[in-house]
PDB file of C-alpha atoms in Angstrom:
ATOM      1  CA  UNK A1082      26.188  13.167 -32.988  1.00 40.00           C
ATOM      2  CA  UNK A1083      25.663  11.010 -29.909  1.00 46.00           C
ATOM      3  CA  UNK A1084      22.649   8.785 -30.320  1.00 46.00           C
ATOM      4  CA  UNK A1085      20.932   6.313 -28.057  1.00 44.00           C
ATOM      5  CA  UNK A1086      20.126   2.891 -29.465  1.00 40.00           C
ATOM      6  CA  UNK A1087      16.481   2.061 -30.015  1.00 40.00           C
ATOM      7  CA  UNK A1088      15.166  -0.950 -28.111  1.00 40.00           C
ATOM      8  CA  UNK A1089      11.717  -1.177 -29.652  1.00 41.00           C
ATOM      9  CA  UNK A1090      11.186  -4.714 -30.945  1.00 40.00           C
ATOM     10  CA  UNK A1091       8.115  -6.318 -32.488  1.00 41.00           C
ATOM     11  CA  UNK A1092       5.964  -3.328 -31.590  1.00 43.00           C
ATOM     12  CA  UNK A1093       6.850  -3.752 -27.897  1.00 44.00           C
ATOM     13  CA  UNK A1094       9.305  -1.868 -25.749  1.00 48.00           C
ATOM     14  CA  UNK A1095      11.642  -3.034 -23.050  1.00 50.00           C
ATOM     15  CA  UNK A1096       9.755  -2.034 -19.934  1.00 51.00           C
ATOM     16  CA  UNK A1097       7.150  -3.434 -17.580  1.00 59.00           C
ATOM     17  CA  UNK A1098       6.481  -7.112 -18.189  1.00 51.00           C
ATOM     18  CA  UNK A1099       2.742  -6.438 -18.478  1.00 50.00           C
ATOM     19  CA  UNK A1100       3.132  -3.415 -20.766  1.00 60.00           C
ATOM     20  CA  UNK A1101       0.810  -3.311 -23.760  1.00 67.00           C
ATOM     21  CA  UNK A1102       2.168  -3.113 -27.330  1.00 80.00           C
ATOM     22  CA  UNK A1103       2.774   0.451 -28.469  1.00 88.00           C
ATOM     23  CA  UNK A1104      -0.050   1.958 -30.504  1.00 91.00           C
ATOM     24  CA  UNK A1105       0.723   3.979 -33.618  1.00 94.00           C
ATOM     25  CA  UNK A1106       0.300   7.338 -31.876  1.00 95.00           C
ATOM     26  CA  UNK A1107       2.733   6.399 -29.128  1.00 94.00           C
ATOM     27  CA  UNK A1108       5.268   5.035 -31.613  1.00 95.00           C
ATOM     28  CA  UNK A1109       5.154   8.290 -33.562  1.00 97.00           C
ATOM     29  CA  UNK A1110       5.513  10.338 -30.381  1.00 97.00           C
ATOM     30  CA  UNK A1111       8.450   8.198 -29.318  1.00 96.00           C
ATOM     31  CA  UNK A1112      10.175   8.603 -32.675  1.00 97.00           C
ATOM     32  CA  UNK A1113       9.660  12.369 -32.524  1.00 98.00           C
ATOM     33  CA  UNK A1114      10.954  12.595 -28.966  1.00 98.00           C
ATOM     34  CA  UNK A1115      13.916  10.376 -29.838  1.00 96.00           C
ATOM     35  CA  UNK A1116      14.905  12.709 -32.676  1.00 96.00           C
ATOM     36  CA  UNK A1117      14.653  15.790 -30.459  1.00 96.00           C
ATOM     37  CA  UNK A1118      16.532  14.168 -27.572  1.00 96.00           C
ATOM     38  CA  UNK A1119      19.348  13.021 -29.856  1.00 94.00           C
ATOM     39  CA  UNK A1120      19.806  16.631 -30.922  1.00 92.00           C
ATOM     40  CA  UNK A1121      20.463  17.710 -27.326  1.00 90.00           C
ATOM     41  CA  UNK A1122      22.817  14.785 -26.697  1.00 90.00           C
ATOM     42  CA  UNK A1123      25.412  16.046 -29.185  1.00 75.00           C
ATOM     43  CA  UNK A1124      27.771  16.992 -26.374  1.00 74.00           C
ATOM     44  CA  UNK A1125      26.275  14.604 -23.877  1.00 70.00           C
ATOM     45  CA  UNK A1126      28.266  12.055 -21.906  1.00 79.00           C
ATOM     46  CA  UNK A1127      28.076   8.354 -22.676  1.00 84.00           C
ATOM     47  CA  UNK A1128      26.078   7.966 -19.451  1.00 88.00           C
ATOM     48  CA  UNK A1129      23.513  10.490 -20.689  1.00 92.00           C
ATOM     49  CA  UNK A1130      23.194   8.604 -23.970  1.00 91.00           C
ATOM     50  CA  UNK A1131      22.810   5.296 -22.144  1.00 92.00           C
ATOM     51  CA  UNK A1132      20.260   6.800 -19.760  1.00 94.00           C
ATOM     52  CA  UNK A1133      18.097   8.150 -22.612  1.00 94.00           C
ATOM     53  CA  UNK A1134      17.001   4.774 -23.965  1.00 94.00           C
ATOM     54  CA  UNK A1135      13.532   4.232 -25.413  1.00 94.00           C
ATOM     55  CA  UNK A1136      12.105   2.843 -22.170  1.00 93.00           C
ATOM     56  CA  UNK A1137      13.196   6.045 -20.409  1.00 96.00           C
ATOM     57  CA  UNK A1138      11.696   8.297 -23.082  1.00 97.00           C
ATOM     58  CA  UNK A1139       8.459   6.343 -22.991  1.00 96.00           C
ATOM     59  CA  UNK A1140       8.180   6.961 -19.252  1.00 96.00           C
ATOM     60  CA  UNK A1141       8.552  10.692 -19.847  1.00 97.00           C
ATOM     61  CA  UNK A1142       5.928  10.560 -22.583  1.00 96.00           C
ATOM     62  CA  UNK A1143       3.502   8.769 -20.266  1.00 94.00           C
ATOM     63  CA  UNK A1144       4.162  11.345 -17.559  1.00 94.00           C
ATOM     64  CA  UNK A1145       3.212  14.094 -20.014  1.00 95.00           C
ATOM     65  CA  UNK A1146       0.350  12.276 -21.738  1.00 93.00           C
ATOM     66  CA  UNK A1147       2.263  11.826 -25.016  1.00 96.00           C
ATOM     67  CA  UNK A1148       2.903  15.570 -25.383  1.00 97.00           C
ATOM     68  CA  UNK A1149       6.315  15.472 -27.032  1.00 98.00           C
ATOM     69  CA  UNK A1150       7.480  19.031 -26.308  1.00 98.00           C
ATOM     70  CA  UNK A1151       6.520  18.799 -22.631  1.00 98.00           C
ATOM     71  CA  UNK A1152       8.224  15.420 -22.347  1.00 98.00           C
ATOM     72  CA  UNK A1153      11.334  16.854 -24.019  1.00 98.00           C
ATOM     73  CA  UNK A1154      11.452  19.749 -21.566  1.00 98.00           C
ATOM     74  CA  UNK A1155      11.194  17.319 -18.654  1.00 97.00           C
ATOM     75  CA  UNK A1156      13.995  15.174 -20.104  1.00 97.00           C
ATOM     76  CA  UNK A1157      16.135  18.288 -20.567  1.00 96.00           C
ATOM     77  CA  UNK A1158      15.489  19.421 -16.988  1.00 97.00           C
ATOM     78  CA  UNK A1159      16.293  15.959 -15.659  1.00 97.00           C
ATOM     79  CA  UNK A1160      19.576  15.744 -17.569  1.00 96.00           C
ATOM     80  CA  UNK A1161      20.568  19.142 -16.199  1.00 95.00           C
ATOM     81  CA  UNK A1162      19.536  18.132 -12.687  1.00 97.00           C
ATOM     82  CA  UNK A1163      21.466  14.843 -12.867  1.00 96.00           C
ATOM     83  CA  UNK A1164      24.568  16.745 -13.944  1.00 95.00           C
ATOM     84  CA  UNK A1165      24.275  19.454 -11.273  1.00 96.00           C
ATOM     85  CA  UNK A1166      23.315  16.968  -8.563  1.00 97.00           C
ATOM     86  CA  UNK A1167      26.228  14.760  -9.664  1.00 97.00           C
ATOM     87  CA  UNK A1168      24.179  11.572  -9.609  1.00 97.00           C
ATOM     88  CA  UNK A1169      26.808   9.383 -11.293  1.00 95.00           C
ATOM     89  CA  UNK A1170      29.536  10.693  -9.013  1.00 96.00           C
ATOM     90  CA  UNK A1171      27.293   9.976  -6.029  1.00 97.00           C
ATOM     91  CA  UNK A1172      26.867   6.353  -7.110  1.00 97.00           C
ATOM     92  CA  UNK A1173      30.542   5.852  -7.947  1.00 96.00           C
ATOM     93  CA  UNK A1174      31.826   7.196  -4.635  1.00 96.00           C
ATOM     94  CA  UNK A1175      29.329   7.492  -1.806  1.00 95.00           C
ATOM     95  CA  UNK A1176      30.172  10.473   0.460  1.00 95.00           C
ATOM     96  CA  UNK A1177      30.658   9.738   4.191  1.00 96.00           C
ATOM     97  CA  UNK A1178      27.672  11.953   5.001  1.00 95.00           C
ATOM     98  CA  UNK A1179      25.410   9.814   2.813  1.00 95.00           C
ATOM     99  CA  UNK A1180      26.740   6.647   4.438  1.00 96.00           C
ATOM    100  CA  UNK A1181      25.835   8.175   7.802  1.00 95.00           C
ATOM    101  CA  UNK A1182      22.317   8.876   6.529  1.00 94.00           C
ATOM    102  CA  UNK A1183      21.903   5.195   5.708  1.00 94.00           C
ATOM    103  CA  UNK A1184      23.456   3.848   8.901  1.00 94.00           C
ATOM    104  CA  UNK A1185      20.166   3.922  10.825  1.00 92.00           C
ATOM    105  CA  UNK A1186      18.227   1.941   8.189  1.00 93.00           C
ATOM    106  CA  UNK A1187      15.637   4.707   7.917  1.00 94.00           C
ATOM    107  CA  UNK A1188      15.633   4.259   4.132  1.00 95.00           C
ATOM    108  CA  UNK A1189      16.899   1.201   2.281  1.00 95.00           C
ATOM    109  CA  UNK A1190      16.248  -1.205  -0.581  1.00 96.00           C
ATOM    110  CA  UNK A1191      14.828  -4.526   0.600  1.00 90.00           C
ATOM    111  CA  UNK A1192      13.347  -7.407  -1.379  1.00 86.00           C
ATOM    112  CA  UNK A1193      11.087  -7.473  -4.420  1.00 89.00           C
ATOM    113  CA  UNK A1194       7.406  -8.081  -5.071  1.00 85.00           C
ATOM    114  CA  UNK A1195       6.063 -10.937  -7.207  1.00 82.00           C
ATOM    115  CA  UNK A1196       6.585  -8.817 -10.333  1.00 85.00           C
ATOM    116  CA  UNK A1197      10.260  -8.296  -9.526  1.00 89.00           C
ATOM    117  CA  UNK A1198       9.826  -4.661  -8.516  1.00 91.00           C
ATOM    118  CA  UNK A1199      12.371  -3.588  -5.866  1.00 94.00           C
ATOM    119  CA  UNK A1200      10.900  -2.471  -2.544  1.00 92.00           C
ATOM    120  CA  UNK A1201      12.211   0.659  -0.832  1.00 94.00           C
ATOM    121  CA  UNK A1202      11.494   0.728   2.900  1.00 93.00           C
ATOM    122  CA  UNK A1203      11.175   4.064   4.680  1.00 92.00           C
ATOM    123  CA  UNK A1204      11.022   4.235   8.496  1.00 92.00           C
ATOM    124  CA  UNK A1205      10.882   7.867   9.699  1.00 89.00           C
ATOM    125  CA  UNK A1206      11.316   6.937  13.371  1.00 90.00           C
ATOM    126  CA  UNK A1207      14.968   6.129  12.657  1.00 92.00           C
ATOM    127  CA  UNK A1208      15.759   9.667  11.509  1.00 90.00           C
ATOM    128  CA  UNK A1209      19.331  10.202  12.699  1.00 89.00           C
ATOM    129  CA  UNK A1210      20.461  13.486  11.142  1.00 88.00           C
ATOM    130  CA  UNK A1211      19.464  17.099  10.848  1.00 86.00           C
ATOM    131  CA  UNK A1212      17.870  18.233   7.612  1.00 83.00           C
ATOM    132  CA  UNK A1213      20.454  18.871   4.887  1.00 88.00           C
ATOM    133  CA  UNK A1214      21.314  18.225   1.252  1.00 94.00           C
ATOM    134  CA  UNK A1215      22.732  14.886   2.381  1.00 95.00           C
ATOM    135  CA  UNK A1216      19.235  13.618   3.164  1.00 94.00           C
ATOM    136  CA  UNK A1217      18.208  14.332  -0.417  1.00 96.00           C
ATOM    137  CA  UNK A1218      21.411  12.713  -1.671  1.00 97.00           C
ATOM    138  CA  UNK A1219      20.572   9.624   0.344  1.00 97.00           C
ATOM    139  CA  UNK A1220      17.096   9.511  -1.207  1.00 97.00           C
ATOM    140  CA  UNK A1221      18.545   9.752  -4.724  1.00 98.00           C
ATOM    141  CA  UNK A1222      21.194   7.147  -3.896  1.00 98.00           C
ATOM    142  CA  UNK A1223      18.484   4.757  -2.696  1.00 98.00           C
ATOM    143  CA  UNK A1224      16.316   5.332  -5.776  1.00 98.00           C
ATOM    144  CA  UNK A1225      19.273   4.746  -8.090  1.00 98.00           C
ATOM    145  CA  UNK A1226      20.248   1.625  -6.169  1.00 98.00           C
ATOM    146  CA  UNK A1227      16.721   0.221  -6.517  1.00 97.00           C
ATOM    147  CA  UNK A1228      16.635   1.005 -10.245  1.00 97.00           C
ATOM    148  CA  UNK A1229      19.982  -0.698 -10.813  1.00 96.00           C
ATOM    149  CA  UNK A1230      18.608  -3.845  -9.193  1.00 95.00           C
ATOM    150  CA  UNK A1231      15.773  -4.072 -11.698  1.00 95.00           C
ATOM    151  CA  UNK A1232      15.888  -6.995 -14.106  1.00 91.00           C
ATOM    152  CA  UNK A1233      14.925  -6.698 -17.773  1.00 87.00           C
ATOM    153  CA  UNK A1234      11.192  -6.141 -18.091  1.00 86.00           C
ATOM    154  CA  UNK A1235      10.875  -4.181 -14.820  1.00 92.00           C
ATOM    155  CA  UNK A1236      10.934  -0.388 -14.546  1.00 93.00           C
ATOM    156  CA  UNK A1237       8.909   0.450 -11.431  1.00 92.00           C
ATOM    157  CA  UNK A1238       9.573   0.217  -7.720  1.00 92.00           C
ATOM    158  CA  UNK A1239       7.513  -0.085  -4.548  1.00 89.00           C
ATOM    159  CA  UNK A1240       7.684   2.388  -1.657  1.00 88.00           C
ATOM    160  CA  UNK A1241       6.733   0.931   1.735  1.00 86.00           C
ATOM    161  CA  UNK A1242       6.531   3.560   4.490  1.00 84.00           C
ATOM    162  CA  UNK A1243       6.157   2.414   8.097  1.00 85.00           C
ATOM    163  CA  UNK A1244       5.214   5.320  10.373  1.00 83.00           C
ATOM    164  CA  UNK A1245       5.472   3.300  13.602  1.00 84.00           C
ATOM    165  CA  UNK A1246       7.103   5.489  16.249  1.00 85.00           C
ATOM    166  CA  UNK A1247       6.566   8.597  14.126  1.00 80.00           C
ATOM    167  CA  UNK A1248       6.564  11.864  16.093  1.00 80.00           C
ATOM    168  CA  UNK A1249       7.005  15.592  15.594  1.00 77.00           C
ATOM    169  CA  UNK A1250      10.671  15.129  16.504  1.00 79.00           C
ATOM    170  CA  UNK A1251      11.369  13.144  13.339  1.00 76.00           C
ATOM    171  CA  UNK A1252       8.935  14.991  11.080  1.00 78.00           C
ATOM    172  CA  UNK A1253      10.624  16.435   7.961  1.00 79.00           C
ATOM    173  CA  UNK A1254       9.854  20.009   7.006  1.00 78.00           C
ATOM    174  CA  UNK A1255       7.265  20.838   4.360  1.00 77.00           C
ATOM    175  CA  UNK A1256      10.169  22.027   2.193  1.00 84.00           C
ATOM    176  CA  UNK A1257      11.918  18.653   2.407  1.00 85.00           C
ATOM    177  CA  UNK A1258       8.698  16.747   1.717  1.00 82.00           C
ATOM    178  CA  UNK A1259       8.029  18.887  -1.350  1.00 85.00           C
ATOM    179  CA  UNK A1260      11.592  18.413  -2.587  1.00 90.00           C
ATOM    180  CA  UNK A1261      11.113  14.671  -2.211  1.00 89.00           C
ATOM    181  CA  UNK A1262       7.885  14.871  -4.193  1.00 86.00           C
ATOM    182  CA  UNK A1263       9.643  16.875  -6.916  1.00 91.00           C
ATOM    183  CA  UNK A1264      12.413  14.286  -7.213  1.00 95.00           C
ATOM    184  CA  UNK A1265       9.938  11.422  -7.535  1.00 92.00           C
ATOM    185  CA  UNK A1266       7.574  13.174  -9.915  1.00 91.00           C
ATOM    186  CA  UNK A1267       9.902  15.207 -12.149  1.00 94.00           C
ATOM    187  CA  UNK A1268      13.240  13.392 -12.129  1.00 97.00           C
ATOM    188  CA  UNK A1269      12.022   9.797 -11.756  1.00 97.00           C
ATOM    189  CA  UNK A1270       8.632   9.887 -13.524  1.00 95.00           C
ATOM    190  CA  UNK A1271       6.752   6.615 -13.863  1.00 94.00           C
ATOM    191  CA  UNK A1272       9.200   4.823 -11.585  1.00 94.00           C
ATOM    192  CA  UNK A1273       6.804   4.541  -8.649  1.00 90.00           C
ATOM    193  CA  UNK A1274       4.479   1.592  -9.075  1.00 86.00           C
ATOM    194  CA  UNK A1275       2.870   1.621  -5.629  1.00 82.00           C
ATOM    195  CA  UNK A1276       3.305   3.386  -2.299  1.00 80.00           C
ATOM    196  CA  UNK A1277       2.039   1.686   0.855  1.00 80.00           C
ATOM    197  CA  UNK A1278       1.736   3.605   4.109  1.00 78.00           C
ATOM    198  CA  UNK A1279       1.482   1.738   7.410  1.00 79.00           C
ATOM    199  CA  UNK A1280       0.410   3.517  10.619  1.00 77.00           C
ATOM    200  CA  UNK A1281       0.176   6.854   8.788  1.00 73.00           C
ATOM    201  CA  UNK A1282      -0.424   9.793  11.184  1.00 72.00           C
ATOM    202  CA  UNK A1283      -2.954  12.579  10.693  1.00 68.00           C
ATOM    203  CA  UNK A1284      -0.169  15.033   9.820  1.00 63.00           C
ATOM    204  CA  UNK A1285       0.810  12.903   6.851  1.00 60.00           C
ATOM    205  CA  UNK A1286      -2.727  12.938   5.447  1.00 57.00           C
ATOM    206  CA  UNK A1287      -2.816  16.711   5.893  1.00 58.00           C
ATOM    207  CA  UNK A1288       0.366  17.118   3.854  1.00 53.00           C
ATOM    208  CA  UNK A1289      -0.937  14.758   1.188  1.00 54.00           C
ATOM    209  CA  UNK A1290      -4.134  16.766   0.806  1.00 54.00           C
ATOM    210  CA  UNK A1291      -2.150  20.010   0.561  1.00 47.00           C
ATOM    211  CA  UNK A1292       0.249  18.503  -1.995  1.00 45.00           C
ATOM    212  CA  UNK A1293      -2.493  16.780  -3.990  1.00 44.00           C
ATOM    213  CA  UNK A1294      -2.940  19.793  -6.263  1.00 41.00           C
ATOM    214  CA  UNK A1295       0.788  19.718  -7.093  1.00 44.00           C
ATOM    215  CA  UNK A1296       0.670  16.212  -8.525  1.00 47.00           C
ATOM    216  CA  UNK A1297       0.556  15.651 -12.270  1.00 49.00           C
ATOM    217  CA  UNK A1298      -2.708  14.537 -13.837  1.00 48.00           C
ATOM    218  CA  UNK A1299      -1.139  11.141 -14.497  1.00 48.00           C
ATOM    219  CA  UNK A1300      -0.340  10.678 -10.815  1.00 48.00           C
ATOM    220  CA  UNK A1301      -3.814  11.882  -9.901  1.00 43.00           C
ATOM    221  CA  UNK A1302      -5.192   9.153 -12.152  1.00 41.00           C
ATOM    222  CA  UNK A1303      -2.979   6.656 -10.374  1.00 42.00           C
ATOM    223  CA  UNK A1304      -4.251   7.867  -7.029  1.00 36.00           C
ATOM    224  CA  UNK A1305      -7.775   6.926  -8.010  1.00 31.00           C
ATOM    225  CA  UNK A1306      -6.860   3.629  -9.694  1.00 29.00           C
ATOM    226  CA  UNK A1307      -7.095   0.333  -7.862  1.00 30.00           C
ATOM    227  CA  UNK A1308      -4.457  -1.342 -10.033  1.00 32.00           C
ATOM    228  CA  UNK A1309      -1.837   1.407 -10.234  1.00 33.00           C
ATOM    229  CA  UNK A1310      -1.811   3.566  -7.133  1.00 36.00           C
ATOM    230  CA  UNK A1311       0.452   6.453  -6.118  1.00 35.00           C
ATOM    231  CA  UNK A1312      -0.688   6.427  -2.514  1.00 40.00           C
ATOM    232  CA  UNK A1313      -2.979   3.802  -1.070  1.00 42.00           C
ATOM    233  CA  UNK A1314      -3.629   2.129   2.246  1.00 40.00           C
ATOM    234  CA  UNK A1315      -3.521  -1.429   0.972  1.00 43.00           C
ATOM    235  CA  UNK A1316      -5.419  -4.377   2.439  1.00 42.00           C
ATOM    236  CA  UNK A1317      -3.441  -6.986   4.331  1.00 46.00           C
ATOM    237  CA  UNK A1318      -4.319  -9.677   1.790  1.00 47.00           C
ATOM    238  CA  UNK A1319      -3.001  -7.661  -1.128  1.00 50.00           C
ATOM    239  CA  UNK A1320       0.261  -6.761   0.588  1.00 52.00           C
ATOM    240  CA  UNK A1321       0.954 -10.328   1.666  1.00 52.00           C
ATOM    241  CA  UNK A1322       0.206 -11.958  -1.683  1.00 52.00           C
ATOM    242  CA  UNK A1323       3.520 -12.557  -3.417  1.00 52.00           C
ATOM    243  CA  UNK A1324       5.493  -9.918  -1.542  1.00 53.00           C
ATOM    244  CA  UNK A1325       9.004 -10.241  -0.190  1.00 56.00           C
ATOM    245  CA  UNK A1326       8.559  -8.545   3.183  1.00 59.00           C
ATOM    246  CA  UNK A1327      10.647  -8.641   6.371  1.00 60.00           C
ATOM    247  CA  UNK A1328       9.407 -11.066   9.023  1.00 59.00           C
ATOM    248  CA  UNK A1329       8.131  -8.151  11.091  1.00 59.00           C
ATOM    249  CA  UNK A1330       5.566  -7.289   8.443  1.00 55.00           C
ATOM    250  CA  UNK A1331       4.702 -10.901   7.697  1.00 49.00           C
ATOM    251  CA  UNK A1332       3.860 -11.287  11.391  1.00 45.00           C
ATOM    252  CA  UNK A1333       1.673  -8.197  11.203  1.00 42.00           C
ATOM    253  CA  UNK A1334      -0.045  -9.726   8.184  1.00 41.00           C
ATOM    254  CA  UNK A1335      -0.906 -13.027   9.869  1.00 34.00           C
TER     255      UNK A1335
END
């Protein structure tokens, strides 16, 4: 049977540097989920086994409020999605269409914040292609690239969206926005530490309000939290403090 190695040490888990020690309930849930996941990894690839480490399973537990069976179902769905979407193949050999998607710098991995979390920059005004599966592939490629840049002790990323120059011409469809939300929430749960929106248009707020009911309870909690926010218009002082931002944004901050 293929099994993933446990990385729980001294009642802590390899994850966010500020993560609290695991309580007894969480440890038991993790052990239960680990046992169930190992049973579905019997015929899994070595990449699947490597992907299903304890830090990963803990993120899925948090996303489902420590409900083991629901977390297991989400893990199962994600493994199936990663296989069908060919995530590893995408990272090993980037298709020309995905390279074209990234050529305009509409979505890319930049620096890191003071906690070492990679920052993904999104600039809709540089949309350079028609809507297709390649746009979603480019999103997944960028997420995977950010995750692979994370050092030990870091498991979240920052999403910085600059809507300057945004217009109806470069507005993605509701379908594409919902697919993006599904990828972030279901296939990369607990990876988003903070999303910052600059110059957000009214249309964006409308979509957010419509999609609000589709978010998990955990993300809804984050939306209301000042320390861990899914979507928040952040003050200039907070953004500038300890952030690795392009000069353009540092000028805006001054």
